[in-house]
Amino acid sequence: MGSVLELTLGIMTAMGGFVDVSELVFAAQAGSRFLFALIWVFALGTIGIMVFGEMAGRVAAVSKQPVFNLMRQRLGLQVGLLTLVGAVIVNGITCAAEIGGLAIVLQLLLGWPYRLLAVLVTTMLIATIWILPFKGIERSVGLLGLFMIAFLAVTAAIDVPWKDVALGLIPSTPRAGSSMDLLSYAYFVVAIISAVIFPYEVYFYSSGGIEEGWSLKDLPINRVTTIVGFALGSLLAISLLVNAAVLFSAKQIDPQLPATVALQAAIPFGKIGLLLALTGMFFAFAGAAIETCLSNAYCIAQFFGWEWGRYRGKAEAPRFTVAWLATFGIALAIVLTGIGPLDLVEYAVVSSILVLPLTYFPLLLVASDEKYMGRYANGIFANVMGWLFFAIITVAAVAALPLFFITAGGKL
Amino acid sequence: MGLKLSALLLMVGGVAFFGSPILGQTPPASDSAKTDESRCLTRSELIALKDSRSVVAEAALAAGLFADARTTNTFAATLMKEASEQVEGAKASLGDREQLTKLLDSALGKLASRDAEALRGISMKLFSIERSNGQCS
């Protein structure tokens, strides 16, 4: 019974913690702009994060080593340091985008000044990590993020052309359009893959496995959580896209204001729907802010061989504590400069895709190494999927910057 | 469909490996010799136009929902304020485009009064200008 409860909570946490500000923005813009034509990218990206998430959890449970330790061992000091710098920048920008998103959600609820709310939100996030144990943090924000189900309820309530939605699962390009439209479409493909397979997710997931003392007996839970939890989380993201295609596209809306996404719930359900959607967005962003911030501290501490982990207590791992506090401080400073969360999301997604290959290459090497992993090394299926997705993210990484500049971040 | 996808991949590949050949083919838009309103929009003007068209449409939706008591006053007020700031920004980028800046001035007034119908109309006009500029590329 205990393990069933554990499994259910794990799945729900993975589902509630799946969507962050970048997925929210890109899903809504993708639906408004290209209707259902980008659903397959969410499905593809979700399979990718399932493959790498399962691998990272398995390696953590078998070797008791998190991803960044392995990265330094396998990539060597110089490339490892390059990856660390990239990961820290991406995590910092993403954390700032989440804090900005949180401040906007609170502003929509309370009407208070944006910068004041950014400071209050950061204080609240620091207090959460300071007070709660790791599992408490993970479970509370993950489960409260389930308020995002409000968006699935919207999909159920509105008139959706389900045949077109199903066709969206087949890779295709938009029917009519200029070459610039096609390039923007390609930019969205790259950005969505990046947003779904954000590297911080595996840093956090594998370090979380160590925090929770995973062992071989946790391998089935790891597998079911990554597959079922991420699949359900992906449904939330796809529902945002479908809602935007149905409710926004014909009105010439390509959401430029984060508030507009919440309006999806106000259309069928009024103020109650709006409140539930904003609550879901708040906890989804809060979860991602905590994950990105802790991921930064994990990466830095693991790379330099410091004591790390919330399970150790603050006095036992002082440099780790300073690292996550500093990440919040820098992220808040970025928000206070006035750069909007949507701009930060763009920068985070584009820079993230550049770090992805360097993150997943060493993970693949280790997970498929039979000397290291013994009988828990990748089988043929995991290896084929792993290298296939590695090829996809490498192509995406090469194309990301040119597409970003040519299409002005998908705006043209 | 398959051909289109291959063409897209080739284009992306071209951009990725050989700089940006596509950039060279696109917008005569930017430096056309035409004058004022008939002149093709530059890249930054087109971005400003697209952003403002969407923001005005978003505000129209919010204003309509507020009128139907489907959002709170705080939510609508915050969204209108944010929309006004973005429209002001777009206006600055469209400095010498008289027709567009007039439309955006009008949008600013309608944002203040939360006039959903008028905002929707302005958004449609902006969209039609955006479409007609498509002939420039």
XYZ file of N, CA, C and O in Angstrom, chain B residues 27-29 34 38 40 128-137:
64
model
N 13.087 39.920 -47.182
C 12.601 41.248 -47.306
C 13.407 42.241 -48.091
O 14.364 42.790 -47.600
N 12.950 42.405 -49.304
C 13.266 43.660 -49.914
C 12.587 44.664 -48.999
O 12.818 45.873 -49.060
N 11.713 44.056 -48.117
C 10.973 44.784 -47.116
C 11.751 45.945 -46.520
O 11.277 47.065 -46.498
N 10.138 53.069 -51.675
C 8.828 53.712 -51.569
C 8.786 54.628 -50.349
O 9.603 54.510 -49.445
N 3.038 53.754 -47.997
C 3.097 52.713 -49.019
C 4.413 51.949 -48.954
O 4.562 50.909 -49.546
N 7.302 49.569 -47.753
C 7.277 48.305 -47.020
C 7.835 48.508 -45.616
O 8.743 49.305 -45.412
N -4.874 43.634 -41.036
C -4.988 43.791 -42.484
C -3.759 44.529 -43.047
O -3.270 44.191 -44.133
N -3.240 45.497 -42.299
C -2.006 46.181 -42.744
C -0.841 45.189 -42.769
O -0.029 45.174 -43.701
N -0.812 44.358 -41.734
C 0.248 43.351 -41.641
C 0.196 42.404 -42.844
O 1.214 42.077 -43.440
N -1.019 41.987 -43.194
C -1.189 41.076 -44.344
C -0.745 41.742 -45.637
O -0.070 41.146 -46.454
N -1.175 43.012 -45.804
C -0.835 43.685 -47.061
C 0.673 43.883 -47.168
O 1.238 43.878 -48.262
N 1.347 43.995 -46.023
C 2.802 44.120 -46.066
C 3.457 42.812 -46.507
O 4.595 42.806 -46.967
N 2.695 41.713 -46.363
C 3.212 40.408 -46.775
C 3.587 40.391 -48.247
O 4.457 39.633 -48.676
N 2.930 41.268 -49.055
C 3.233 41.317 -50.494
C 4.640 41.865 -50.755
O 5.171 41.742 -51.841
N 5.212 42.494 -49.743
C 6.545 43.076 -49.912
C 7.619 42.007 -49.985
O 8.696 42.237 -50.510
N 7.353 40.827 -49.380
C 8.426 39.837 -49.303
C 8.405 38.896 -50.504
O 7.480 38.862 -51.263
